[in-house]
mmCIF file with all atom_site columns, C-alpha atoms in Angstrom:
data_model
loop_
_atom_site.group_PDB
_atom_site.id
_atom_site.type_symbol
_atom_site.label_atom_id
_atom_site.label_alt_id
_atom_site.label_comp_id
_atom_site.label_asym_id
_atom_site.label_entity_id
_atom_site.label_seq_id
_atom_site.pdbx_PDB_ins_code
_atom_site.Cartn_x
_atom_site.Cartn_y
_atom_site.Cartn_z
_atom_site.occupancy
_atom_site.B_iso_or_equiv
_atom_site.pdbx_formal_charge
_atom_site.auth_seq_id
_atom_site.auth_comp_id
_atom_site.auth_asym_id
_atom_site.auth_atom_id
_atom_site.pdbx_PDB_model_num
ATOM 1   C CA . ALA A 1 1   ? 7.970   10.605  6.626   1.00 94.00 ? 1   ALA A CA 1
ATOM 2   C CA . VAL A 1 2   ? 10.022  7.442   6.098   1.00 96.00 ? 2   VAL A CA 1
ATOM 3   C CA . ASP A 1 3   ? 13.670  6.512   6.148   1.00 97.00 ? 3   ASP A CA 1
ATOM 4   C CA . THR A 1 4   ? 14.190  6.123   2.412   1.00 97.00 ? 4   THR A CA 1
ATOM 5   C CA . ALA A 1 5   ? 17.592  4.526   3.001   1.00 96.00 ? 5   ALA A CA 1
ATOM 6   C CA . HIS A 1 6   ? 15.979  1.737   5.037   1.00 97.00 ? 6   HIS A CA 1
ATOM 7   C CA . PHE A 1 7   ? 12.864  1.533   2.869   1.00 98.00 ? 7   PHE A CA 1
ATOM 8   C CA . ALA A 1 8   ? 14.706  1.353   -0.440  1.00 97.00 ? 8   ALA A CA 1
ATOM 9   C CA . ALA A 1 9   ? 13.868  -0.137  -3.809  1.00 94.00 ? 9   ALA A CA 1
ATOM 10  C CA . LEU A 1 10  ? 15.791  -2.921  -5.461  1.00 87.00 ? 10  LEU A CA 1
ATOM 11  C CA . ASP A 1 11  ? 18.214  -1.649  -8.073  1.00 69.00 ? 11  ASP A CA 1
ATOM 12  C CA . PRO A 1 12  ? 17.019  -1.900  -10.750 1.00 56.00 ? 12  PRO A CA 1
ATOM 13  C CA . ARG A 1 13  ? 13.381  -2.074  -9.659  1.00 44.00 ? 13  ARG A CA 1
ATOM 14  C CA . THR A 1 14  ? 11.905  -4.518  -12.145 1.00 49.00 ? 14  THR A CA 1
ATOM 15  C CA . THR A 1 15  ? 9.977   -7.745  -12.023 1.00 47.00 ? 15  THR A CA 1
ATOM 16  C CA . SER A 1 16  ? 12.641  -9.283  -14.290 1.00 50.00 ? 16  SER A CA 1
ATOM 17  C CA . GLY A 1 17  ? 9.850   -11.017 -16.155 1.00 56.00 ? 17  GLY A CA 1
ATOM 18  C CA . ALA A 1 18  ? 8.819   -12.794 -12.970 1.00 61.00 ? 18  ALA A CA 1
ATOM 19  C CA . GLN A 1 19  ? 5.427   -14.459 -12.903 1.00 86.00 ? 19  GLN A CA 1
ATOM 20  C CA . PRO A 1 20  ? 2.990   -14.159 -11.314 1.00 97.00 ? 20  PRO A CA 1
ATOM 21  C CA . PHE A 1 21  ? 2.557   -10.445 -10.642 1.00 97.00 ? 21  PHE A CA 1
ATOM 22  C CA . ARG A 1 22  ? 2.696   -10.030 -6.870  1.00 98.00 ? 22  ARG A CA 1
ATOM 23  C CA . PHE A 1 23  ? 0.285   -7.720  -5.047  1.00 98.00 ? 23  PHE A CA 1
ATOM 24  C CA . LEU A 1 24  ? 0.801   -6.873  -1.365  1.00 98.00 ? 24  LEU A CA 1
ATOM 25  C CA . LEU A 1 25  ? -1.494  -5.736  1.444   1.00 98.00 ? 25  LEU A CA 1
ATOM 26  C CA . THR A 1 26  ? -0.102  -4.965  4.904   1.00 98.00 ? 26  THR A CA 1
ATOM 27  C CA . GLY A 1 27  ? -1.214  -3.640  8.254   1.00 95.00 ? 27  GLY A CA 1
ATOM 28  C CA . LYS A 1 28  ? -2.765  -4.376  11.614  1.00 96.00 ? 28  LYS A CA 1
ATOM 29  C CA . ILE A 1 29  ? -6.201  -5.598  10.637  1.00 97.00 ? 29  ILE A CA 1
ATOM 30  C CA . GLN A 1 30  ? -8.986  -6.462  13.050  1.00 96.00 ? 30  GLN A CA 1
ATOM 31  C CA . ALA A 1 31  ? -12.318 -8.035  12.189  1.00 96.00 ? 31  ALA A CA 1
ATOM 32  C CA . HIS A 1 32  ? -14.078 -4.674  11.662  1.00 95.00 ? 32  HIS A CA 1
ATOM 33  C CA . LEU A 1 33  ? -11.531 -3.873  8.926   1.00 96.00 ? 33  LEU A CA 1
ATOM 34  C CA . SER A 1 34  ? -11.780 -7.251  7.240   1.00 97.00 ? 34  SER A CA 1
ATOM 35  C CA . TYR A 1 35  ? -13.587 -5.587  4.316   1.00 98.00 ? 35  TYR A CA 1
ATOM 36  C CA . ARG A 1 36  ? -10.079 -4.528  3.206   1.00 97.00 ? 36  ARG A CA 1
ATOM 37  C CA . LEU A 1 37  ? -9.147  -8.172  2.816   1.00 98.00 ? 37  LEU A CA 1
ATOM 38  C CA . GLU A 1 38  ? -12.438 -9.228  1.240   1.00 98.00 ? 38  GLU A CA 1
ATOM 39  C CA . ASP A 1 39  ? -12.423 -6.403  -1.316  1.00 98.00 ? 39  ASP A CA 1
ATOM 40  C CA . THR A 1 40  ? -8.771  -6.926  -2.275  1.00 98.00 ? 40  THR A CA 1
ATOM 41  C CA . ILE A 1 41  ? -9.282  -10.667 -2.670  1.00 98.00 ? 41  ILE A CA 1
ATOM 42  C CA . ALA A 1 42  ? -12.358 -10.013 -4.819  1.00 98.00 ? 42  ALA A CA 1
ATOM 43  C CA . GLY A 1 43  ? -10.273 -7.654  -6.948  1.00 98.00 ? 43  GLY A CA 1
ATOM 44  C CA . LEU A 1 44  ? -7.571  -10.284 -7.277  1.00 98.00 ? 44  LEU A CA 1
ATOM 45  C CA . ALA A 1 45  ? -10.106 -12.875 -8.401  1.00 98.00 ? 45  ALA A CA 1
ATOM 46  C CA . ALA A 1 46  ? -11.489 -10.457 -10.999 1.00 98.00 ? 46  ALA A CA 1
ATOM 47  C CA . VAL A 1 47  ? -8.076  -9.459  -12.361 1.00 98.00 ? 47  VAL A CA 1
ATOM 48  C CA . ARG A 1 48  ? -7.097  -13.124 -12.599 1.00 98.00 ? 48  ARG A CA 1
ATOM 49  C CA . ALA A 1 49  ? -10.332 -13.844 -14.454 1.00 98.00 ? 49  ALA A CA 1
ATOM 50  C CA . ASN A 1 50  ? -9.349  -11.078 -16.862 1.00 97.00 ? 50  ASN A CA 1
ATOM 51  C CA . GLY A 1 51  ? -6.136  -12.949 -17.675 1.00 97.00 ? 51  GLY A CA 1
ATOM 52  C CA . LEU A 1 52  ? -3.492  -11.512 -15.304 1.00 98.00 ? 52  LEU A CA 1
ATOM 53  C CA . ASP A 1 53  ? -1.500  -14.195 -13.506 1.00 98.00 ? 53  ASP A CA 1
ATOM 54  C CA . ALA A 1 54  ? -1.354  -12.581 -10.073 1.00 98.00 ? 54  ALA A CA 1
ATOM 55  C CA . THR A 1 55  ? -1.078  -13.401 -6.383  1.00 98.00 ? 55  THR A CA 1
ATOM 56  C CA . LEU A 1 56  ? -1.800  -11.533 -3.163  1.00 98.00 ? 56  LEU A CA 1
ATOM 57  C CA . THR A 1 57  ? 0.356   -11.555 -0.047  1.00 98.00 ? 57  THR A CA 1
ATOM 58  C CA . ILE A 1 58  ? -1.195  -10.289 3.190   1.00 98.00 ? 58  ILE A CA 1
ATOM 59  C CA . ALA A 1 59  ? 1.364   -9.391  5.848   1.00 98.00 ? 59  ALA A CA 1
ATOM 60  C CA . GLY A 1 60  ? 0.767   -7.985  9.307   1.00 98.00 ? 60  GLY A CA 1
ATOM 61  C CA . GLN A 1 61  ? -1.024  -8.631  12.550  1.00 97.00 ? 61  GLN A CA 1
ATOM 62  C CA . LEU A 1 62  ? -4.492  -9.994  11.811  1.00 98.00 ? 62  LEU A CA 1
ATOM 63  C CA . ASP A 1 63  ? -6.919  -11.032 14.512  1.00 97.00 ? 63  ASP A CA 1
ATOM 64  C CA . ALA A 1 64  ? -8.828  -14.293 14.295  1.00 97.00 ? 64  ALA A CA 1
ATOM 65  C CA . GLY A 1 65  ? -11.854 -12.663 12.676  1.00 97.00 ? 65  GLY A CA 1
ATOM 66  C CA . ALA A 1 66  ? -9.772  -11.055 9.953   1.00 98.00 ? 66  ALA A CA 1
ATOM 67  C CA . ILE A 1 67  ? -7.936  -14.304 9.218   1.00 98.00 ? 67  ILE A CA 1
ATOM 68  C CA . ALA A 1 68  ? -11.233 -16.171 8.971   1.00 98.00 ? 68  ALA A CA 1
ATOM 69  C CA . ALA A 1 69  ? -12.634 -13.498 6.640   1.00 98.00 ? 69  ALA A CA 1
ATOM 70  C CA . ALA A 1 70  ? -9.582  -13.663 4.368   1.00 98.00 ? 70  ALA A CA 1
ATOM 71  C CA . ASN A 1 71  ? -9.607  -17.444 4.169   1.00 98.00 ? 71  ASN A CA 1
ATOM 72  C CA . SER A 1 72  ? -13.345 -17.519 3.544   1.00 98.00 ? 72  SER A CA 1
ATOM 73  C CA . ALA A 1 73  ? -13.160 -14.864 0.803   1.00 98.00 ? 73  ALA A CA 1
ATOM 74  C CA . ALA A 1 74  ? -10.281 -16.638 -0.947  1.00 98.00 ? 74  ALA A CA 1
ATOM 75  C CA . THR A 1 75  ? -12.072 -19.968 -0.789  1.00 98.00 ? 75  THR A CA 1
ATOM 76  C CA . ARG A 1 76  ? -15.342 -18.539 -2.115  1.00 98.00 ? 76  ARG A CA 1
ATOM 77  C CA . ALA A 1 77  ? -13.492 -16.892 -4.986  1.00 98.00 ? 77  ALA A CA 1
ATOM 78  C CA . GLY A 1 78  ? -11.676 -20.131 -5.813  1.00 98.00 ? 78  GLY A CA 1
ATOM 79  C CA . ILE A 1 79  ? -8.220  -18.556 -5.439  1.00 98.00 ? 79  ILE A CA 1
ATOM 80  C CA . ARG A 1 80  ? -7.108  -19.968 -2.090  1.00 98.00 ? 80  ARG A CA 1
ATOM 81  C CA . ASP A 1 81  ? -3.773  -21.084 -3.559  1.00 98.00 ? 81  ASP A CA 1
ATOM 82  C CA . HIS A 1 82  ? -3.062  -17.549 -4.767  1.00 98.00 ? 82  HIS A CA 1
ATOM 83  C CA . VAL A 1 83  ? -3.587  -15.744 -1.446  1.00 98.00 ? 83  VAL A CA 1
ATOM 84  C CA . HIS A 1 84  ? -0.787  -15.987 1.124   1.00 98.00 ? 84  HIS A CA 1
ATOM 85  C CA . LEU A 1 85  ? -0.930  -14.867 4.771   1.00 98.00 ? 85  LEU A CA 1
ATOM 86  C CA . LEU A 1 86  ? 2.530   -14.137 6.176   1.00 97.00 ? 86  LEU A CA 1
ATOM 87  C CA . GLY A 1 87  ? 1.671   -12.985 9.682   1.00 96.00 ? 87  GLY A CA 1
ATOM 88  C CA . PRO A 1 88  ? 3.312   -10.175 11.697  1.00 97.00 ? 88  PRO A CA 1
ATOM 89  C CA . TYR A 1 89  ? 6.552   -8.490  10.700  1.00 97.00 ? 89  TYR A CA 1
ATOM 90  C CA . THR A 1 90  ? 8.884   -5.874  12.208  1.00 97.00 ? 90  THR A CA 1
ATOM 91  C CA . GLN A 1 91  ? 10.188  -2.564  10.936  1.00 95.00 ? 91  GLN A CA 1
ATOM 92  C CA . GLN A 1 92  ? 13.517  -4.266  10.372  1.00 97.00 ? 92  GLN A CA 1
ATOM 93  C CA . THR A 1 93  ? 12.042  -6.937  8.127   1.00 97.00 ? 93  THR A CA 1
ATOM 94  C CA . ALA A 1 94  ? 9.421   -4.672  6.497   1.00 98.00 ? 94  ALA A CA 1
ATOM 95  C CA . PRO A 1 95  ? 11.565  -3.588  3.512   1.00 98.00 ? 95  PRO A CA 1
ATOM 96  C CA . ASP A 1 96  ? 12.091  -7.224  2.514   1.00 97.00 ? 96  ASP A CA 1
ATOM 97  C CA . ILE A 1 97  ? 8.321   -7.779  2.672   1.00 98.00 ? 97  ILE A CA 1
ATOM 98  C CA . TYR A 1 98  ? 7.739   -4.850  0.318   1.00 98.00 ? 98  TYR A CA 1
ATOM 99  C CA . ARG A 1 99  ? 10.588  -5.737  -2.035  1.00 97.00 ? 99  ARG A CA 1
ATOM 100 C CA . ALA A 1 100 ? 9.230   -9.271  -2.450  1.00 97.00 ? 100 ALA A CA 1
ATOM 101 C CA . ALA A 1 101 ? 6.133   -7.728  -4.085  1.00 97.00 ? 101 ALA A CA 1
ATOM 102 C CA . ASP A 1 102 ? 5.465   -5.807  -7.291  1.00 97.00 ? 102 ASP A CA 1
ATOM 103 C CA . ALA A 1 103 ? 2.620   -3.499  -6.218  1.00 98.00 ? 103 ALA A CA 1
ATOM 104 C CA . TYR A 1 104 ? 0.731   -2.428  -3.112  1.00 98.00 ? 104 TYR A CA 1
ATOM 105 C CA . VAL A 1 105 ? -3.047  -2.405  -2.598  1.00 98.00 ? 105 VAL A CA 1
ATOM 106 C CA . MET A 1 106 ? -4.805  0.018   -0.234  1.00 98.00 ? 106 MET A CA 1
ATOM 107 C CA . THR A 1 107 ? -8.575  -0.221  0.158   1.00 97.00 ? 107 THR A CA 1
ATOM 108 C CA . LYS A 1 108 ? -9.007  1.188   3.677   1.00 96.00 ? 108 LYS A CA 1
ATOM 109 C CA . HIS A 1 109 ? -11.696 3.827   3.884   1.00 95.00 ? 109 HIS A CA 1
ATOM 110 C CA . ALA A 1 110 ? -10.842 7.414   4.914   1.00 94.00 ? 110 ALA A CA 1
ATOM 111 C CA . ASP A 1 111 ? -7.350  6.735   6.236   1.00 95.00 ? 111 ASP A CA 1
ATOM 112 C CA . PRO A 1 112 ? -5.786  10.200  6.562   1.00 95.00 ? 112 PRO A CA 1
ATOM 113 C CA . CYS A 1 113 ? -2.142  9.190   6.126   1.00 96.00 ? 113 CYS A CA 1
ATOM 114 C CA . PRO A 1 114 ? -1.307  5.466   6.026   1.00 97.00 ? 114 PRO A CA 1
ATOM 115 C CA . ASN A 1 115 ? 2.450   5.182   6.487   1.00 97.00 ? 115 ASN A CA 1
ATOM 116 C CA . THR A 1 116 ? 2.418   1.763   4.841   1.00 98.00 ? 116 THR A CA 1
ATOM 117 C CA . VAL A 1 117 ? 1.616   3.451   1.525   1.00 98.00 ? 117 VAL A CA 1
ATOM 118 C CA . ILE A 1 118 ? 4.666   5.696   1.853   1.00 98.00 ? 118 ILE A CA 1
ATOM 119 C CA . GLU A 1 119 ? 6.856   2.738   2.878   1.00 98.00 ? 119 GLU A CA 1
ATOM 120 C CA . ALA A 1 120 ? 5.665   0.756   -0.125  1.00 98.00 ? 120 ALA A CA 1
ATOM 121 C CA . MET A 1 121 ? 6.355   3.641   -2.491  1.00 98.00 ? 121 MET A CA 1
ATOM 122 C CA . ALA A 1 122 ? 9.827   4.129   -1.009  1.00 98.00 ? 122 ALA A CA 1
ATOM 123 C CA . CYS A 1 123 ? 10.501  0.473   -1.822  1.00 98.00 ? 123 CYS A CA 1
ATOM 124 C CA . GLY A 1 124 ? 9.462   1.084   -5.423  1.00 97.00 ? 124 GLY A CA 1
ATOM 125 C CA . LEU A 1 125 ? 5.920   -0.272  -5.294  1.00 98.00 ? 125 LEU A CA 1
ATOM 126 C CA . PRO A 1 126 ? 3.174   1.512   -7.230  1.00 98.00 ? 126 PRO A CA 1
ATOM 127 C CA . VAL A 1 127 ? -0.158  1.610   -5.436  1.00 98.00 ? 127 VAL A CA 1
ATOM 128 C CA . ALA A 1 128 ? -3.586  0.362   -6.534  1.00 98.00 ? 128 ALA A CA 1
ATOM 129 C CA . TYR A 1 129 ? -6.002  2.128   -4.217  1.00 98.00 ? 129 TYR A CA 1
ATOM 130 C CA . VAL A 1 130 ? -9.455  3.368   -3.386  1.00 98.00 ? 130 VAL A CA 1
ATOM 131 C CA . ALA A 1 131 ? -9.372  7.162   -3.661  1.00 97.00 ? 131 ALA A CA 1
ATOM 132 C CA . SER A 1 132 ? -10.443 7.807   -0.097  1.00 95.00 ? 132 SER A CA 1
ATOM 133 C CA . GLY A 1 133 ? -8.900  9.812   2.722   1.00 94.00 ? 133 GLY A CA 1
ATOM 134 C CA . GLY A 1 134 ? -5.343  11.009  2.200   1.00 96.00 ? 134 GLY A CA 1
ATOM 135 C CA . VAL A 1 135 ? -4.172  8.222   -0.096  1.00 98.00 ? 135 VAL A CA 1
ATOM 136 C CA . PRO A 1 136 ? -4.681  10.082  -3.408  1.00 98.00 ? 136 PRO A CA 1
ATOM 137 C CA . GLU A 1 137 ? -2.539  12.952  -2.092  1.00 98.00 ? 137 GLU A CA 1
ATOM 138 C CA . LEU A 1 138 ? 0.178   10.546  -0.944  1.00 98.00 ? 138 LEU A CA 1
ATOM 139 C CA . VAL A 1 139 ? 0.354   8.644   -4.222  1.00 98.00 ? 139 VAL A CA 1
ATOM 140 C CA . GLY A 1 140 ? 0.000   11.614  -6.542  1.00 98.00 ? 140 GLY A CA 1
ATOM 141 C CA . PRO A 1 141 ? -0.829  11.370  -10.258 1.00 97.00 ? 141 PRO A CA 1
ATOM 142 C CA . ASP A 1 142 ? 1.957   9.059   -11.409 1.00 98.00 ? 142 ASP A CA 1
ATOM 143 C CA . ALA A 1 143 ? 2.769   6.484   -8.718  1.00 98.00 ? 143 ALA A CA 1
ATOM 144 C CA . GLY A 1 144 ? -0.368  4.365   -8.946  1.00 98.00 ? 144 GLY A CA 1
ATOM 145 C CA . ALA A 1 145 ? -4.011  4.167   -9.979  1.00 98.00 ? 145 ALA A CA 1
ATOM 146 C CA . GLY A 1 146 ? -7.157  4.716   -7.933  1.00 98.00 ? 146 GLY A CA 1
ATOM 147 C CA . VAL A 1 147 ? -10.856 3.858   -7.918  1.00 98.00 ? 147 VAL A CA 1
ATOM 148 C CA . ALA A 1 148 ? -13.074 6.915   -7.487  1.00 96.00 ? 148 ALA A CA 1
ATOM 149 C CA . ALA A 1 149 ? -14.801 6.724   -4.109  1.00 95.00 ? 149 ALA A CA 1
ATOM 150 C CA . ASP A 1 150 ? -17.813 8.166   -2.340  1.00 88.00 ? 150 ASP A CA 1
ATOM 151 C CA . ASP A 1 151 ? -15.911 9.481   0.667   1.00 76.00 ? 151 ASP A CA 1
ATOM 152 C CA . ASN A 1 152 ? -18.397 9.820   3.509   1.00 81.00 ? 152 ASN A CA 1
ATOM 153 C CA . TRP A 1 153 ? -18.409 9.138   7.240   1.00 81.00 ? 153 TRP A CA 1
ATOM 154 C CA . ASP A 1 154 ? -21.438 6.864   7.409   1.00 86.00 ? 154 ASP A CA 1
ATOM 155 C CA . GLN A 1 155 ? -19.947 3.648   6.083   1.00 90.00 ? 155 GLN A CA 1
ATOM 156 C CA . PRO A 1 156 ? -16.805 2.461   4.291   1.00 93.00 ? 156 PRO A CA 1
ATOM 157 C CA . PHE A 1 157 ? -16.822 2.828   0.542   1.00 95.00 ? 157 PHE A CA 1
ATOM 158 C CA . ARG A 1 158 ? -16.358 -0.585  -1.023  1.00 96.00 ? 158 ARG A CA 1
ATOM 159 C CA . PRO A 1 159 ? -15.389 -0.741  -4.689  1.00 97.00 ? 159 PRO A CA 1
ATOM 160 C CA . SER A 1 160 ? -16.765 -3.348  -7.021  1.00 98.00 ? 160 SER A CA 1
ATOM 161 C CA . ALA A 1 161 ? -14.421 -6.224  -7.776  1.00 98.00 ? 161 ALA A CA 1
ATOM 162 C CA . GLU A 1 162 ? -14.317 -5.112  -11.405 1.00 98.00 ? 162 GLU A CA 1
ATOM 163 C CA . ALA A 1 163 ? -13.394 -1.513  -10.528 1.00 98.00 ? 163 ALA A CA 1
ATOM 164 C CA . LEU A 1 164 ? -10.586 -2.580  -8.233  1.00 98.00 ? 164 LEU A CA 1
ATOM 165 C CA . ALA A 1 165 ? -9.385  -5.120  -10.787 1.00 98.00 ? 165 ALA A CA 1
ATOM 166 C CA . GLY A 1 166 ? -9.218  -2.297  -13.318 1.00 98.00 ? 166 GLY A CA 1
ATOM 167 C CA . VAL A 1 167 ? -6.709  -0.285  -11.282 1.00 98.00 ? 167 VAL A CA 1
ATOM 168 C CA . MET A 1 168 ? -4.769  -3.428  -10.350 1.00 98.00 ? 168 MET A CA 1
ATOM 169 C CA . GLN A 1 169 ? -4.495  -4.209  -14.055 1.00 98.00 ? 169 GLN A CA 1
ATOM 170 C CA . ALA A 1 170 ? -3.402  -0.647  -14.803 1.00 98.00 ? 170 ALA A CA 1
ATOM 171 C CA . VAL A 1 171 ? -0.638  -0.853  -12.199 1.00 98.00 ? 171 VAL A CA 1
ATOM 172 C CA . ALA A 1 172 ? 0.558   -4.174  -13.607 1.00 98.00 ? 172 ALA A CA 1
ATOM 173 C CA . GLU A 1 173 ? 0.554   -2.920  -17.198 1.00 98.00 ? 173 GLU A CA 1
ATOM 174 C CA . ASN A 1 174 ? 2.427   0.289   -16.308 1.00 98.00 ? 174 ASN A CA 1
ATOM 175 C CA . HIS A 1 175 ? 4.551   -1.224  -13.594 1.00 97.00 ? 175 HIS A CA 1
ATOM 176 C CA . GLN A 1 176 ? 8.030   0.008   -14.430 1.00 96.00 ? 176 GLN A CA 1
ATOM 177 C CA . LYS A 1 177 ? 6.961   3.601   -15.055 1.00 98.00 ? 177 LYS A CA 1
ATOM 178 C CA . MET A 1 178 ? 4.816   3.743   -11.915 1.00 98.00 ? 178 MET A CA 1
ATOM 179 C CA . ALA A 1 179 ? 7.434   1.977   -9.784  1.00 97.00 ? 179 ALA A CA 1
ATOM 180 C CA . THR A 1 180 ? 10.027  4.576   -10.731 1.00 97.00 ? 180 THR A CA 1
ATOM 181 C CA . ALA A 1 181 ? 7.565   7.383   -10.013 1.00 98.00 ? 181 ALA A CA 1
ATOM 182 C CA . ALA A 1 182 ? 6.688   5.840   -6.629  1.00 98.00 ? 182 ALA A CA 1
ATOM 183 C CA . ARG A 1 183 ? 10.307  5.786   -5.468  1.00 98.00 ? 183 ARG A CA 1
ATOM 184 C CA . GLN A 1 184 ? 10.940  9.299   -6.750  1.00 98.00 ? 184 GLN A CA 1
ATOM 185 C CA . ARG A 1 185 ? 7.823   10.662  -5.036  1.00 98.00 ? 185 ARG A CA 1
ATOM 186 C CA . ALA A 1 186 ? 8.726   9.019   -1.727  1.00 98.00 ? 186 ALA A CA 1
ATOM 187 C CA . ILE A 1 187 ? 12.141  10.684  -1.785  1.00 97.00 ? 187 ILE A CA 1
ATOM 188 C CA . ALA A 1 188 ? 10.850  14.080  -2.926  1.00 96.00 ? 188 ALA A CA 1
ATOM 189 C CA . ALA A 1 189 ? 7.851   14.339  -0.597  1.00 96.00 ? 189 ALA A CA 1
ATOM 190 C CA . PHE A 1 190 ? 8.403   12.018  2.359   1.00 97.00 ? 190 PHE A CA 1
ATOM 191 C CA . LYS A 1 191 ? 12.144  11.636  2.973   1.00 96.00 ? 191 LYS A CA 1
ATOM 192 C CA . LEU A 1 192 ? 12.808  11.605  6.716   1.00 95.00 ? 192 LEU A CA 1
ATOM 193 C CA . GLU A 1 193 ? 15.740  14.008  6.576   1.00 95.00 ? 193 GLU A CA 1
ATOM 194 C CA . ASN A 1 194 ? 13.631  16.630  4.820   1.00 93.00 ? 194 ASN A CA 1
ATOM 195 C CA . TRP A 1 195 ? 10.851  16.214  7.391   1.00 92.00 ? 195 TRP A CA 1
ATOM 196 C CA . ILE A 1 196 ? 13.312  16.737  10.238  1.00 95.00 ? 196 ILE A CA 1
ATOM 197 C CA . ALA A 1 197 ? 14.805  19.789  8.515   1.00 94.00 ? 197 ALA A CA 1
ATOM 198 C CA . ARG A 1 198 ? 11.385  21.392  8.074   1.00 92.00 ? 198 ARG A CA 1
ATOM 199 C CA . HIS A 1 199 ? 10.511  20.852  11.717  1.00 94.00 ? 199 HIS A CA 1
ATOM 200 C CA . ARG A 1 200 ? 13.902  22.168  12.842  1.00 95.00 ? 200 ARG A CA 1
ATOM 201 C CA . GLU A 1 201 ? 13.241  25.337  10.848  1.00 95.00 ? 201 GLU A CA 1
ATOM 202 C CA . ILE A 1 202 ? 9.825   25.774  12.465  1.00 95.00 ? 202 ILE A CA 1
ATOM 203 C CA . PHE A 1 203 ? 11.147  25.233  15.988  1.00 94.00 ? 203 PHE A CA 1
ATOM 204 C CA . ARG A 1 204 ? 14.023  27.648  15.431  1.00 94.00 ? 204 ARG A CA 1
ATOM 205 C CA . SER A 1 205 ? 11.677  30.336  14.120  1.00 95.00 ? 205 SER A CA 1
ATOM 206 C CA . VAL A 1 206 ? 9.421   29.916  17.177  1.00 95.00 ? 206 VAL A CA 1
ATOM 207 C CA . LEU A 1 207 ? 12.387  30.122  19.555  1.00 94.00 ? 207 LEU A CA 1
ATOM 208 C CA . ALA A 1 208 ? 13.745  33.165  17.721  1.00 94.00 ? 208 ALA A CA 1
ATOM 209 C CA . ALA A 1 209 ? 10.381  34.894  18.035  1.00 94.00 ? 209 ALA A CA 1
ATOM 210 C CA . LYS A 1 210 ? 10.393  34.329  21.785  1.00 87.00 ? 210 LYS A CA 1
ATOM 211 C CA . ALA A 1 211 ? 13.955  35.609  22.242  1.00 80.00 ? 211 ALA A CA 1
#
């Protein structure tokens, strides 16, 4: 659940013709999760090669290994000037981080319920993702586009740069429709007040049964 009043979309939620198209990746990322950065940067390089003027902002607490991996991947791909590392942020400043972007990218393997995806959707960001863990259920059929994944427990599924670029391109091309769907889904499925009300109902029914 998220506070959809705090995590709110701009009104209206459009890019206003802004260039480049701005992708966002957030989270606490340590070296063992640096594949998230490398794969997203590879996707960005591929989608740029396909003609989309796009950038990637990475925001959150990254350890030294993750920072080195991101910088190395961006340099190898020749897109160092198009990848921006913002550093840590707070829950108070998080909505501004999301609203400064156009779409969110999630490539973490087998994450059961990443709250950052719900926060991004609440702020009107469609999601380009790897269809692993709980992310497909969070995003639903209309609020983003996903790469089919081999979801197993042995090793992280890593999409090809071309496959990830394909869903990034799809999100950019259908941005307004998906952005609207993302905000609507966040309110309908993950609004904090509804979550509290459902839990209150459960607790009351348990207490009533014990009375």
